[in-house]
Amino acid sequence: MRVNDKLKSVGLKATAQRLKVLQVFQDNERRYLNADEVYRQAIQGTKDIGRATVYRTLAQLTEAGILARSVLDAGSAVALYQLRNSSHSGALVCTACGQVGSFDDDILERRSRAVAESNGFVLHRYQLTFYGYCAKCRASQNRVK
Ligand SMILES: [Zn+2]
């Protein structure tokens, strides 16, 4: 669904600010973003969006079910956002720089459901979080291996 239609379908007007915020998420398909990162990217090329507007927009889009909000235990309580329809198997948290990436893995996905089922459990949501060092941090610091 195009972002315009998506907004309309949940009763939100496609304002320039909402479109801008959604564009940031589409440009970062493989990442979870915190509110500050969204703000920093949203103001690139435009000064028409303020920090408070970005925060309010994130809250609206989350409430409307377009974004999913989660707090990963990455040593901070910062909320992270991603598009709800991007179904990732898990998150990759760099404990050096704090960047949060994501990955898909069909086998892990199936395995998780099988484990839940064999425990008599119906799975509707799960979150796998891997902690370690990202490639950038590993390249810049030899001791981070
Ligand atoms: Zn890193």
JSON list of C-alpha atoms and ligand atoms in Angstrom, two decimals, residues 94 96-99 133-134 136-137, ligand 1:
[
{"chain": "A", "resi": 94, "resn": "CYS", "atom": "CA", "xyz": [25.58, -3.04, 18.70]},
{"chain": "A", "resi": 96, "resn": "ALA", "atom": "CA", "xyz": [29.42, -0.18, 21.26]},
{"chain": "A", "resi": 97, "resn": "CYS", "atom": "CA", "xyz": [27.54, 2.42, 19.17]},
{"chain": "A", "resi": 98, "resn": "GLY", "atom": "CA", "xyz": [23.93, 1.51, 19.93]},
{"chain": "A", "resi": 99, "resn": "GLN", "atom": "CA", "xyz": [22.83, 1.04, 16.33]},
{"chain": "A", "resi": 133, "resn": "TYR", "atom": "CA", "xyz": [29.47, -5.38, 17.73]},
{"chain": "A", "resi": 134, "resn": "CYS", "atom": "CA", "xyz": [28.47, -4.08, 14.31]},
{"chain": "A", "resi": 136, "resn": "LYS", "atom": "CA", "xyz": [31.60, -0.52, 11.54]},
{"chain": "A", "resi": 137, "resn": "CYS", "atom": "CA", "xyz": [32.70, -0.74, 15.18]},
{"chain": "B", "resi": 1, "resn": "ZN", "atom": "ZN", "xyz": [28.56, -0.36, 16.36]}
]
